[in-house]
mmCIF file of C-alpha atoms and ligand atoms in Angstrom:
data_model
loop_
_atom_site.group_PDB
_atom_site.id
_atom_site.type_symbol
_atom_site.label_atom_id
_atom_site.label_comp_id
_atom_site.label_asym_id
_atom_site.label_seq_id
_atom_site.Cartn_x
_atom_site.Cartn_y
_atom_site.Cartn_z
ATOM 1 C CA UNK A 16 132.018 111.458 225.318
ATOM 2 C CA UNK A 17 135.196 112.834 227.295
ATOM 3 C CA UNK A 18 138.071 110.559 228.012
ATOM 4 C CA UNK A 19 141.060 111.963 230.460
ATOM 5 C CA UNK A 20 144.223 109.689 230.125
ATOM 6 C CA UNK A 21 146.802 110.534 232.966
ATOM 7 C CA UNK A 22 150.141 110.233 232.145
ATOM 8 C CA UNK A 23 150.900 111.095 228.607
ATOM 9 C CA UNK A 24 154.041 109.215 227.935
ATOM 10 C CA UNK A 25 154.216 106.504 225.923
ATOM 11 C CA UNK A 26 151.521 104.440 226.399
ATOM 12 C CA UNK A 27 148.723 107.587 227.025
ATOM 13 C CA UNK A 28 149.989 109.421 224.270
ATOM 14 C CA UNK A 29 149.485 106.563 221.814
ATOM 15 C CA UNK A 30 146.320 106.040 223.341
ATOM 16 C CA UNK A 31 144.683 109.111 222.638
ATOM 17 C CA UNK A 32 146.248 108.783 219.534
ATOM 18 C CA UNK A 33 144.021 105.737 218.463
ATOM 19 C CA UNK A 34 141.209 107.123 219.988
ATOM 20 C CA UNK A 35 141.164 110.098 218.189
ATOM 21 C CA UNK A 36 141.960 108.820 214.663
ATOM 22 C CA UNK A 37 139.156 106.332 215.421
ATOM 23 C CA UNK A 38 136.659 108.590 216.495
ATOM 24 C CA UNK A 39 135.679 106.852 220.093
ATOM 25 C CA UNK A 40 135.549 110.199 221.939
ATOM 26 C CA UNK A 41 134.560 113.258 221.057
ATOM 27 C CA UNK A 42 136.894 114.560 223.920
ATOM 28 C CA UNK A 43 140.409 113.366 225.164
ATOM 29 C CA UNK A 44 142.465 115.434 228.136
ATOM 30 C CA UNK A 45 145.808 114.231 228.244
ATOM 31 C CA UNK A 46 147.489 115.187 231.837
ATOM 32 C CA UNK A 47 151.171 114.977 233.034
ATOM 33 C CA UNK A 48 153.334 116.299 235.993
ATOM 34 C CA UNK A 49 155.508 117.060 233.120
ATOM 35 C CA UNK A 50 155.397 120.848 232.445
ATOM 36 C CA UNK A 51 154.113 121.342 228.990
ATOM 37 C CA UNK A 52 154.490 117.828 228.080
ATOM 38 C CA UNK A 53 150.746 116.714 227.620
ATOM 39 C CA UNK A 54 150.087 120.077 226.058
ATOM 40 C CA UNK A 55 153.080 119.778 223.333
ATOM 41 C CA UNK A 56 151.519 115.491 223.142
ATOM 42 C CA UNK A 57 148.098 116.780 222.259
ATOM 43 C CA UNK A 58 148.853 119.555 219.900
ATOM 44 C CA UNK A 59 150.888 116.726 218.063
ATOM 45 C CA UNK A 60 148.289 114.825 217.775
ATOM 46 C CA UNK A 61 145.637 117.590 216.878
ATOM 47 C CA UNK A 62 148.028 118.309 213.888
ATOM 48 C CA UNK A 63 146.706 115.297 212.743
ATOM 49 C CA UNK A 64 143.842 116.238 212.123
ATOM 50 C CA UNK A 65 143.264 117.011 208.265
ATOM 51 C CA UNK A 66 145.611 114.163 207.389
ATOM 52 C CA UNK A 67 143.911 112.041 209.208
ATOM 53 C CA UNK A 68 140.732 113.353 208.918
ATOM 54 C CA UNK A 69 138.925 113.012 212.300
ATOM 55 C CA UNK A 70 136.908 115.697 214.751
ATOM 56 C CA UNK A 71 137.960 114.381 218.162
ATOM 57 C CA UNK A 72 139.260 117.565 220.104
ATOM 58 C CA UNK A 73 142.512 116.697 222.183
ATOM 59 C CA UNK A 74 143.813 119.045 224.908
ATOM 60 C CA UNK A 75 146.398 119.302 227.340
ATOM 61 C CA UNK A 76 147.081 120.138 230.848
ATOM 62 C CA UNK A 77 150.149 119.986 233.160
ATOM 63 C CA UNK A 78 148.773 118.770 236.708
ATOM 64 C CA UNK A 79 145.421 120.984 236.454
ATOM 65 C CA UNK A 80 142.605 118.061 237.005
ATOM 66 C CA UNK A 81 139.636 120.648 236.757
ATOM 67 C CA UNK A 82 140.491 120.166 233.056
ATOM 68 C CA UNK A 83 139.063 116.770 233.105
ATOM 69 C CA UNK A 84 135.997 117.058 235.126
ATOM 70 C CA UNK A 85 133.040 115.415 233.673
ATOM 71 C CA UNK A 86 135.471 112.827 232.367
ATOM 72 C CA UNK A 87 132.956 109.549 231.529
ATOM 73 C CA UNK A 88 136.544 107.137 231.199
ATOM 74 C CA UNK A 89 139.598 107.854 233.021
ATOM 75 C CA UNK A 90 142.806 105.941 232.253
ATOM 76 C CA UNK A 91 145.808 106.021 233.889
ATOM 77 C CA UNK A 92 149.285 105.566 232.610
ATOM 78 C CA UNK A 93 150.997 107.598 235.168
ATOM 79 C CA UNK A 94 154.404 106.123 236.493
ATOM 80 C CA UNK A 95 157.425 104.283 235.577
ATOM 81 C CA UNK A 96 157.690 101.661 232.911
ATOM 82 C CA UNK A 97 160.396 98.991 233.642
ATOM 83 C CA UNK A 98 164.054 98.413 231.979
ATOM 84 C CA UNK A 99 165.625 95.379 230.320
ATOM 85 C CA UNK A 100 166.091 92.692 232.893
ATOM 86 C CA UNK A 101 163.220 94.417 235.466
ATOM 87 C CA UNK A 102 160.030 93.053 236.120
ATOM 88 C CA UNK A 103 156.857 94.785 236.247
ATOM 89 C CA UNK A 104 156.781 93.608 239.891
ATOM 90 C CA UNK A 105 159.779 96.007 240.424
ATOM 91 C CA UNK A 106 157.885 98.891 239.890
ATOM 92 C CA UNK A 107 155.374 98.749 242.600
ATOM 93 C CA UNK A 108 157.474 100.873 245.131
ATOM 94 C CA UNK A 109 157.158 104.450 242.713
ATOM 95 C CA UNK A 110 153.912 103.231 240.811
ATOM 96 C CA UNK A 111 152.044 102.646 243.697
ATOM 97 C CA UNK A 112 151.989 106.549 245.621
ATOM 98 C CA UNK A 113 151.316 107.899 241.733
ATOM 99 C CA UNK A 114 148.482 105.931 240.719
ATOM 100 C CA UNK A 115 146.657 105.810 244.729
ATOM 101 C CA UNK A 116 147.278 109.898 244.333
ATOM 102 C CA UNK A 117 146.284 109.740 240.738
ATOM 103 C CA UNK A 118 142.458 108.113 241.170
ATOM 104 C CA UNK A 119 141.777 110.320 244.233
ATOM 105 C CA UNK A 120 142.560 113.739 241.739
ATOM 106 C CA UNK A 121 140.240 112.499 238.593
ATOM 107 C CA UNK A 122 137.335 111.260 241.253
ATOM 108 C CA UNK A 123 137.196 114.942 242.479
ATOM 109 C CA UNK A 124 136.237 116.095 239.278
ATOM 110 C CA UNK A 125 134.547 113.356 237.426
ATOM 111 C CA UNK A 126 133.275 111.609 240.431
ATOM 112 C CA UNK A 127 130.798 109.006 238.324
ATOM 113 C CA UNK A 128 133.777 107.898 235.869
ATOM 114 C CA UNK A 129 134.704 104.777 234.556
ATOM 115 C CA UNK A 130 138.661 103.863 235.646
ATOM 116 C CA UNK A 131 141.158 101.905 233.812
ATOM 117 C CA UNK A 132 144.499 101.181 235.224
ATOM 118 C CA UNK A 133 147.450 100.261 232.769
ATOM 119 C CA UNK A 134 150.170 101.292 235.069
ATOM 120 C CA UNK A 135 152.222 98.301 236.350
ATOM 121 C CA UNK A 136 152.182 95.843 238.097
ATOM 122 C CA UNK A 137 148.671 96.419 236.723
ATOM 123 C CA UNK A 138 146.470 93.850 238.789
ATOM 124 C CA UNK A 139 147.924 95.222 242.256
ATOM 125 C CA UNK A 140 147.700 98.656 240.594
ATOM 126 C CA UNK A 141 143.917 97.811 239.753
ATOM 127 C CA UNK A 142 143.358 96.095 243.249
ATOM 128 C CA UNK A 143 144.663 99.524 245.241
ATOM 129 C CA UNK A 144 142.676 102.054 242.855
ATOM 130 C CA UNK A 145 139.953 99.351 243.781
ATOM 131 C CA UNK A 146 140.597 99.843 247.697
ATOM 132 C CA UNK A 147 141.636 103.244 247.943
ATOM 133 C CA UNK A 148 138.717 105.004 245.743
ATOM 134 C CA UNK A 149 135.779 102.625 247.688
ATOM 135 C CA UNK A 150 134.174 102.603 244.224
ATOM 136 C CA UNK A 151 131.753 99.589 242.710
ATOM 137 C CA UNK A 152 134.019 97.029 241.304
ATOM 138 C CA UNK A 153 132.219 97.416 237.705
ATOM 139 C CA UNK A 154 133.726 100.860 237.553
ATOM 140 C CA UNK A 155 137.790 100.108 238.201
ATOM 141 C CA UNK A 156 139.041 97.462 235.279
ATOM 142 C CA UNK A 157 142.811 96.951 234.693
ATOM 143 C CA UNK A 158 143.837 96.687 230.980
ATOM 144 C CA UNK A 159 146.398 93.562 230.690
ATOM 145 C CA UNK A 160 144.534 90.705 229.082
ATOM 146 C CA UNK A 161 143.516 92.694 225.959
ATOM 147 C CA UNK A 162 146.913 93.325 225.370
ATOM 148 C CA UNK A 163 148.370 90.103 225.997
ATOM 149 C CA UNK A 164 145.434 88.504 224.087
ATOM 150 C CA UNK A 165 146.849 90.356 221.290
ATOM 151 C CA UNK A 166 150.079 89.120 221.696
ATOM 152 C CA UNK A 167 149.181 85.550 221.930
ATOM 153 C CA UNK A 168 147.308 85.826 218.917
ATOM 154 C CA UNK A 169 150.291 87.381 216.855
ATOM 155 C CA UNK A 170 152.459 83.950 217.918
ATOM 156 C CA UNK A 171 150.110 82.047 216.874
ATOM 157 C CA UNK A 172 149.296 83.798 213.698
ATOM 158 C CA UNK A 173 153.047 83.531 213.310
ATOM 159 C CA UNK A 174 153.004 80.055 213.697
ATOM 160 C CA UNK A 175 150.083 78.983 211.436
ATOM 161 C CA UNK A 176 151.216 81.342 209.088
ATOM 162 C CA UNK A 177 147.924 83.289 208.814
ATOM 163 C CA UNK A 178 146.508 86.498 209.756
ATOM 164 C CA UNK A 179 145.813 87.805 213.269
ATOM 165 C CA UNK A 180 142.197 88.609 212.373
ATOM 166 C CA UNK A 181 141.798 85.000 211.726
ATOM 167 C CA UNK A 182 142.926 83.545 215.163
ATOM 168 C CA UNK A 183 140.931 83.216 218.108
ATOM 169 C CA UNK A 184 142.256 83.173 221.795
ATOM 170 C CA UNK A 185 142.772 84.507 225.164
ATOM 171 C CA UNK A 186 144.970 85.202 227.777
ATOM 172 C CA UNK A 187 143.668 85.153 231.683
ATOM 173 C CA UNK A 188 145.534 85.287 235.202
ATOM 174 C CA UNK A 189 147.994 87.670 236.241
ATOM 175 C CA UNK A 190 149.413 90.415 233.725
ATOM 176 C CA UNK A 191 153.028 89.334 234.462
ATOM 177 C CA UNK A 192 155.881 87.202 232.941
ATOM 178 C CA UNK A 193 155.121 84.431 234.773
ATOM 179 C CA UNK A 194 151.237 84.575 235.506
ATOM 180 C CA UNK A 195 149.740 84.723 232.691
ATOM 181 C CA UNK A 196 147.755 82.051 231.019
ATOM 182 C CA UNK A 197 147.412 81.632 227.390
ATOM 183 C CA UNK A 198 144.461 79.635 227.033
ATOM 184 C CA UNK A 199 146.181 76.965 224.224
ATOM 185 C CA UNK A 200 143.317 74.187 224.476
ATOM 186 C CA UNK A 201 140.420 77.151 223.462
ATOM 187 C CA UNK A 202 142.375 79.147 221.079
ATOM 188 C CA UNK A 203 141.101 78.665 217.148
ATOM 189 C CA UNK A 204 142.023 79.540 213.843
ATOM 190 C CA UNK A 205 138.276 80.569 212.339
ATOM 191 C CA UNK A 206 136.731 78.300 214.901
ATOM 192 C CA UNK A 207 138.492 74.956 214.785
ATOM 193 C CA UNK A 208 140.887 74.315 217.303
ATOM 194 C CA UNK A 209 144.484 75.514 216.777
ATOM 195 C CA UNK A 210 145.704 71.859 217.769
ATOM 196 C CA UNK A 211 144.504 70.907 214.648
ATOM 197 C CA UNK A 212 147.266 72.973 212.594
ATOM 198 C CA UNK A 213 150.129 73.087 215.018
ATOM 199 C CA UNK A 214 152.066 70.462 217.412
ATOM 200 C CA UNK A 215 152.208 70.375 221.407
ATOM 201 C CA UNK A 216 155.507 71.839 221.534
ATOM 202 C CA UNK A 217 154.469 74.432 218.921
ATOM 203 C CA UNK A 218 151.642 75.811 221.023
ATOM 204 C CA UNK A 219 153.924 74.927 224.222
ATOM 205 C CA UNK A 220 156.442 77.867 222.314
ATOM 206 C CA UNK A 221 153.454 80.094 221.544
ATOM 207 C CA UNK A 222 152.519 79.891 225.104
ATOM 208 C CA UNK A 223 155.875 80.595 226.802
ATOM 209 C CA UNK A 224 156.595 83.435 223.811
ATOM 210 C CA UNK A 225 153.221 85.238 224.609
ATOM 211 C CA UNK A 226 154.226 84.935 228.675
ATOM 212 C CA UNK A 227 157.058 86.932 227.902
ATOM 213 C CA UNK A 228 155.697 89.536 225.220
ATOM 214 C CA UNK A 229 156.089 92.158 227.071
ATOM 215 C CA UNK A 230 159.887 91.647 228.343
ATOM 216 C CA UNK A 231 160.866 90.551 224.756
ATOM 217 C CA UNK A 232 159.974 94.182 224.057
ATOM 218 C CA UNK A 233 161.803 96.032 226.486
ATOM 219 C CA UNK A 234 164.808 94.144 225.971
ATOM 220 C CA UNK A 235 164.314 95.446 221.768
ATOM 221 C CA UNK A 236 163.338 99.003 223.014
ATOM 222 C CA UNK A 237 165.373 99.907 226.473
ATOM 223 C CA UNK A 238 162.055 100.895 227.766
ATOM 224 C CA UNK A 239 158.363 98.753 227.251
ATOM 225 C CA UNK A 240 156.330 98.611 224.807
ATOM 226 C CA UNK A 241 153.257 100.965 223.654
ATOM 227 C CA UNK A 242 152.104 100.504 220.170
ATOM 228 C CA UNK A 243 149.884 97.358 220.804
ATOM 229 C CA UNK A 244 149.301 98.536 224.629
ATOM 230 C CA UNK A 245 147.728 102.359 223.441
ATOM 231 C CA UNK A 246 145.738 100.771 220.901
ATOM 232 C CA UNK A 247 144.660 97.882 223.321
ATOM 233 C CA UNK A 248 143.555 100.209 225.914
ATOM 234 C CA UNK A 249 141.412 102.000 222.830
ATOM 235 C CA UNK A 250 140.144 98.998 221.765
ATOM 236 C CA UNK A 251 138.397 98.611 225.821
ATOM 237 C CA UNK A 252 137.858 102.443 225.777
ATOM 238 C CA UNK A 253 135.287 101.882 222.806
ATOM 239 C CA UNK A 254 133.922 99.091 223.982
ATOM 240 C CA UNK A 255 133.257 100.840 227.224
ATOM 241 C CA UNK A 256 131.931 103.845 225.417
ATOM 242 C CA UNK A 257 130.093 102.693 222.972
ATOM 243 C CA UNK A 258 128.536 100.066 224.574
ATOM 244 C CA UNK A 259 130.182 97.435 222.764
ATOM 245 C CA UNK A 260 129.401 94.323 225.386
ATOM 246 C CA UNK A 261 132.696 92.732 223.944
ATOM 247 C CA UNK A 262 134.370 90.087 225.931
ATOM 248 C CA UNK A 263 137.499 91.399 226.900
ATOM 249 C CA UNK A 264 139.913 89.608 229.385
ATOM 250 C CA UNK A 265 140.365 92.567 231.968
ATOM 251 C CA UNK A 266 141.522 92.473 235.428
ATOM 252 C CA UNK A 267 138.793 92.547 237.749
ATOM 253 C CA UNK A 268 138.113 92.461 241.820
ATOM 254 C CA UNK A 269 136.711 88.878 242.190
ATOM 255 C CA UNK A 270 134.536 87.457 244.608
ATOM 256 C CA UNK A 271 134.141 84.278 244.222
ATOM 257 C CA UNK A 272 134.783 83.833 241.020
ATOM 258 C CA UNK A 273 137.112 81.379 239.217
ATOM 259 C CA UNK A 274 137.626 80.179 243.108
ATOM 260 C CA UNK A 275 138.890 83.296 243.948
ATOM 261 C CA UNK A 276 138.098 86.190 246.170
ATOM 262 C CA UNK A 277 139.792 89.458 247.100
ATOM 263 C CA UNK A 278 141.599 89.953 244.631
ATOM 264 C CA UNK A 279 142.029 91.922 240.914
ATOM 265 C CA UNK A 280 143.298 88.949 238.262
ATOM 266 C CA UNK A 281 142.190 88.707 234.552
ATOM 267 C CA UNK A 282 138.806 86.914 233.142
ATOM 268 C CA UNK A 283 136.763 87.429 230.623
ATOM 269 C CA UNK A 284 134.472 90.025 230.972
ATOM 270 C CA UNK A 285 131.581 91.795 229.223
ATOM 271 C CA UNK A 286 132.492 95.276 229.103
ATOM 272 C CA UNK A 287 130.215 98.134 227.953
ATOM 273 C CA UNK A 288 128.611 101.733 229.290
ATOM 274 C CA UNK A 289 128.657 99.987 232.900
ATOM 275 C CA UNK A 290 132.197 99.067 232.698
ATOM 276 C CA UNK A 291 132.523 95.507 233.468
ATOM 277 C CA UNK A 292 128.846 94.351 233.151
ATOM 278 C CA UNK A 293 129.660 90.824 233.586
ATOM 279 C CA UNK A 294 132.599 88.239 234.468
ATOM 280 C CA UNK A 295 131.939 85.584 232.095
ATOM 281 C CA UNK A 296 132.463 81.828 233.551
ATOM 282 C CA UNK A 297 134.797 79.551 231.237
ATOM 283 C CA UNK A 298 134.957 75.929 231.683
ATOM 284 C CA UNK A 299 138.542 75.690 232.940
ATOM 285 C CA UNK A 300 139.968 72.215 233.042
ATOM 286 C CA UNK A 301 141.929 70.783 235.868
ATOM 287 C CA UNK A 302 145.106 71.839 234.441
ATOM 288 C CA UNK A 303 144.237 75.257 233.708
ATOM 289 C CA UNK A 304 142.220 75.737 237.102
ATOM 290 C CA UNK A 305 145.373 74.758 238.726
ATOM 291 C CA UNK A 306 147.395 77.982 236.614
ATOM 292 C CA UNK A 307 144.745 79.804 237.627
ATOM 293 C CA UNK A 308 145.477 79.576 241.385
ATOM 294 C CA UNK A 309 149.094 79.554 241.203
ATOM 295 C CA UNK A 310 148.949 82.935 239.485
ATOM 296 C CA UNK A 311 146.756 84.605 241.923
ATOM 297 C CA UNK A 312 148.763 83.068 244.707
ATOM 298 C CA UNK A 313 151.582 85.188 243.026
ATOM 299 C CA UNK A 314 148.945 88.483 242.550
ATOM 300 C CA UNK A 315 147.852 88.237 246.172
ATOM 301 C CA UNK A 316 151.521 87.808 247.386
ATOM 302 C CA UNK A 317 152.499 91.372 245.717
ATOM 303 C CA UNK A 318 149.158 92.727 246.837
ATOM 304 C CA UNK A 319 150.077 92.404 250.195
ATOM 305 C CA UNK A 320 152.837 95.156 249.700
ATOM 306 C CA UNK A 321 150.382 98.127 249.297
ATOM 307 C CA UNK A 322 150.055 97.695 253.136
ATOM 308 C CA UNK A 323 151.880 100.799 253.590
ATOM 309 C CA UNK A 324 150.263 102.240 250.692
ATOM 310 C CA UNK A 325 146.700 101.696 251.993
ATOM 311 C CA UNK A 326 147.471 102.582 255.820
HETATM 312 N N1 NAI B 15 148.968 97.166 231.637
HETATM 313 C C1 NAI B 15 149.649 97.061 230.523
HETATM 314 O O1 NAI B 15 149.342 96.215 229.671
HETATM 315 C C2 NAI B 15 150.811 97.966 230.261
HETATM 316 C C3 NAI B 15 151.276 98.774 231.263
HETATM 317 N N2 NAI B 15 152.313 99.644 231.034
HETATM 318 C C4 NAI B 15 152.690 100.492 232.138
HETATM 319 O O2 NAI B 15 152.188 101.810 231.890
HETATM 320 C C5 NAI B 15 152.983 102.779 232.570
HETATM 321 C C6 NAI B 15 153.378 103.888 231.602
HETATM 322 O O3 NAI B 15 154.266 103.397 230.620
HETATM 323 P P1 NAI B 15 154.897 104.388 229.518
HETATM 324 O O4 NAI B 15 153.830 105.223 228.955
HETATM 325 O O5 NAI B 15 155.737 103.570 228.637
HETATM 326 O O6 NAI B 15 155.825 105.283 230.456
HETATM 327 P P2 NAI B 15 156.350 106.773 230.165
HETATM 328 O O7 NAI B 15 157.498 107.012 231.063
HETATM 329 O O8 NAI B 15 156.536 106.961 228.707
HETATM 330 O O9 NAI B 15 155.109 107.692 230.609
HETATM 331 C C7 NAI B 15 154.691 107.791 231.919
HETATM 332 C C8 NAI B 15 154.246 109.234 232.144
HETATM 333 O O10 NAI B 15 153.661 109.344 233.448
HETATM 334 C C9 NAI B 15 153.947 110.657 233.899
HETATM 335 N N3 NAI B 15 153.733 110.758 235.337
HETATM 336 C C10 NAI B 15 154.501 110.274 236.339
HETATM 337 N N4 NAI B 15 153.965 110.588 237.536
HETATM 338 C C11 NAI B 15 152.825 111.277 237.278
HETATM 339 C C12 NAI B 15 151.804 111.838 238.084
HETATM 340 N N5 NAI B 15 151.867 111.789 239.418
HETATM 341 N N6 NAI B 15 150.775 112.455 237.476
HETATM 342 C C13 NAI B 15 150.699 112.544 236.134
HETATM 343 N N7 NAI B 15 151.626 111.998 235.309
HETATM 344 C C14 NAI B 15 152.665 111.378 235.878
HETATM 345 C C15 NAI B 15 155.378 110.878 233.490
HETATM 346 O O11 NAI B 15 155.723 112.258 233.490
HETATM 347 C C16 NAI B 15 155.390 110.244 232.090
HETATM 348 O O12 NAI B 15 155.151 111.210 231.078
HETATM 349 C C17 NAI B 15 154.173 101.993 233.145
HETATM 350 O O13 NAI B 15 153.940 101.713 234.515
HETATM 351 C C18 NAI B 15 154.174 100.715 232.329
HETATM 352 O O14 NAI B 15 154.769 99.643 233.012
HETATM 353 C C19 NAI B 15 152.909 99.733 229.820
HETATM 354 C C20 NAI B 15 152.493 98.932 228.793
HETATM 355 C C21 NAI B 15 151.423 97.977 228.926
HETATM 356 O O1 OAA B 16 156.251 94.838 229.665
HETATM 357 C C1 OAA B 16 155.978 95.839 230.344
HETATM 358 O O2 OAA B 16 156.588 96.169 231.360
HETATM 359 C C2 OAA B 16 154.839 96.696 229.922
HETATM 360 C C3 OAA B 16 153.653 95.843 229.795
HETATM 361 O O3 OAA B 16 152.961 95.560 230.750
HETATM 362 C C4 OAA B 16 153.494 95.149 228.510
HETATM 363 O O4 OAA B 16 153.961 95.628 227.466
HETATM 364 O O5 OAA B 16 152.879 94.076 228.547
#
């Protein structure tokens, strides 16, 4: 299985990092504008080989897309990540032009591929790869809720004072500081409601820290984060690839559902071979529907900037 990841900063270099060392593909292209960059990324990582001990074959290429034809997953990282005191929002002007180029490149090679979109503002990043390619909505998925999941689930690990691997949860809506929706009410720890261990304002904290993950980092780093976001878009790489049928929170082009239509926002979703095989339906209560909307009131509102974009 080949997987192309465009953009081999941060985020795409850690990436095919995980995916190597885990063994998902048995093929990653890493490509960049930057001459020599994704070449001197993936010999890096190919040095890791014995130590590591895994078979994946990594390869570089500066700008030359007929190195990832046949490409079953493409992901793309290409663009700018934001600054301390930006929001991802900020970044649509340059992000936009570089991921709409972007898709239309890997589709000429690999024209049956599976994309995900990581570049930010990720859901109106997904929603133009969406419109500009033409392609079935089970093949574009934006990688946001996986991550943020992850985050949520690190608060509140941190606040029951308990491993990650034993909390349960899930972030939907928007993949931005304030859109997101950490889904308190259904979050667990080993299946019985986290309500039971911590207080209102506790979870209200967990909430509000998980909204802001993301910016917390950058202001640490002076640039955002990649760790957790690499390994999150691995995690949805494998499921995709090995047919996992995991339910992932991804951003997806909805019609219809969660009262919504037009638009790429985050739901569950069962994701395997087909890409997103299925967008689950959650029982939302009142409260929670009501998030819902407001956050793809604020989606649709920075969707309608790629009119230029799309002309
Ligand atoms: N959806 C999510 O959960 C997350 C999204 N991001 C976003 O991912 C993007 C990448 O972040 P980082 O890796 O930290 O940035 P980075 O600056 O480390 O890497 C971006 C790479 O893209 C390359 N690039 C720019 N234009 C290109 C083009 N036309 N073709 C090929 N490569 C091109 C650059 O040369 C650079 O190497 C940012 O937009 C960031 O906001 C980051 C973390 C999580
Ligand atoms: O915070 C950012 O700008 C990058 C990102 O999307 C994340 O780490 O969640």
């Amino acid at each position: 299985m080949k997987v192309t990841i465009v953009g081999a900063g941060n985020v795409g270099a850690t990436c095919a990092d995980v995916i190597s060392y885990r063994g998902i593909a048995s093929e990653v292209v890493l490509l960049d504008i930057k001459e020599g960059f994704a070449e001197g990324k993936a010999m890096d990582i190919m040095q890791c080989a014995t130590t590591t001990g895994f078979n994946t074959r990594v390869s570089g290429s500066t700008n030359d897309y007929s190195k990832t034809a046949g490409s079953d997953v493409v992901v793309i990282t290409s663009g700018i990540p934001r600054k301390p005191g930006m929001t991802r929002e900020e970044l649509i002007g340059i992000n936009a032009g570089i991921v709409k180029s972007v898709a239309e490149n890997v589709l000429k090679y690999s024209p049956d591929t599976i994309i995900v979109v990581v570049s930010n503002p990720m859901d109106t990043m997904t929603y133009l790869t969406l419109k500009a390619t033409g392609l079935p909505k089970n093949r574009i998925i934006g990688m946001g809720g996986a991550l943020d999941s992850s985050r949520f689930k690190y608060y509140l690990s941190k606040a029951l004072d308990k491993p990650s691997n034993d909390v349960q949860g899930m972030v939907i809506g928007g993949h931005g500081d304030t859109t997101m929706i950490p889904l308190t009410r259904l979050a667990s720890y080993n299946g019985s409601p986290v309500s039971n261990f911590l207080a209102q304002d506790v979870l209200d904290k967990v909430a509000a820290d998980t909204m802001v993950g993301g910016a917390t980092l950058t202001g640490l780093l002076g640039t955002s984060a990649w760790y957790a976001p690499g390994a999150s878009v691995a995690y949805l790489v494998d499921s995709i690839l090995n047919d996992q049928k995991r339910m992932i929170p991804c951003s997806v082009y909805l019609e219809g559902e969660y009262g919504q239509n037009d638009i790429c926002i985050g739901v569950p979703c069962i994701i395997g071979k087909n890409g997103i095989e299925e967008i689950v339906a959650i029982a939302l209560n009142d409260a929670e529907k009501a998030l819902f909307a407001k956050s793809a009131d604020a989606v649709r509102t920075m969707n309608g900037d790629l009119k230029s974009v799309l002309a």
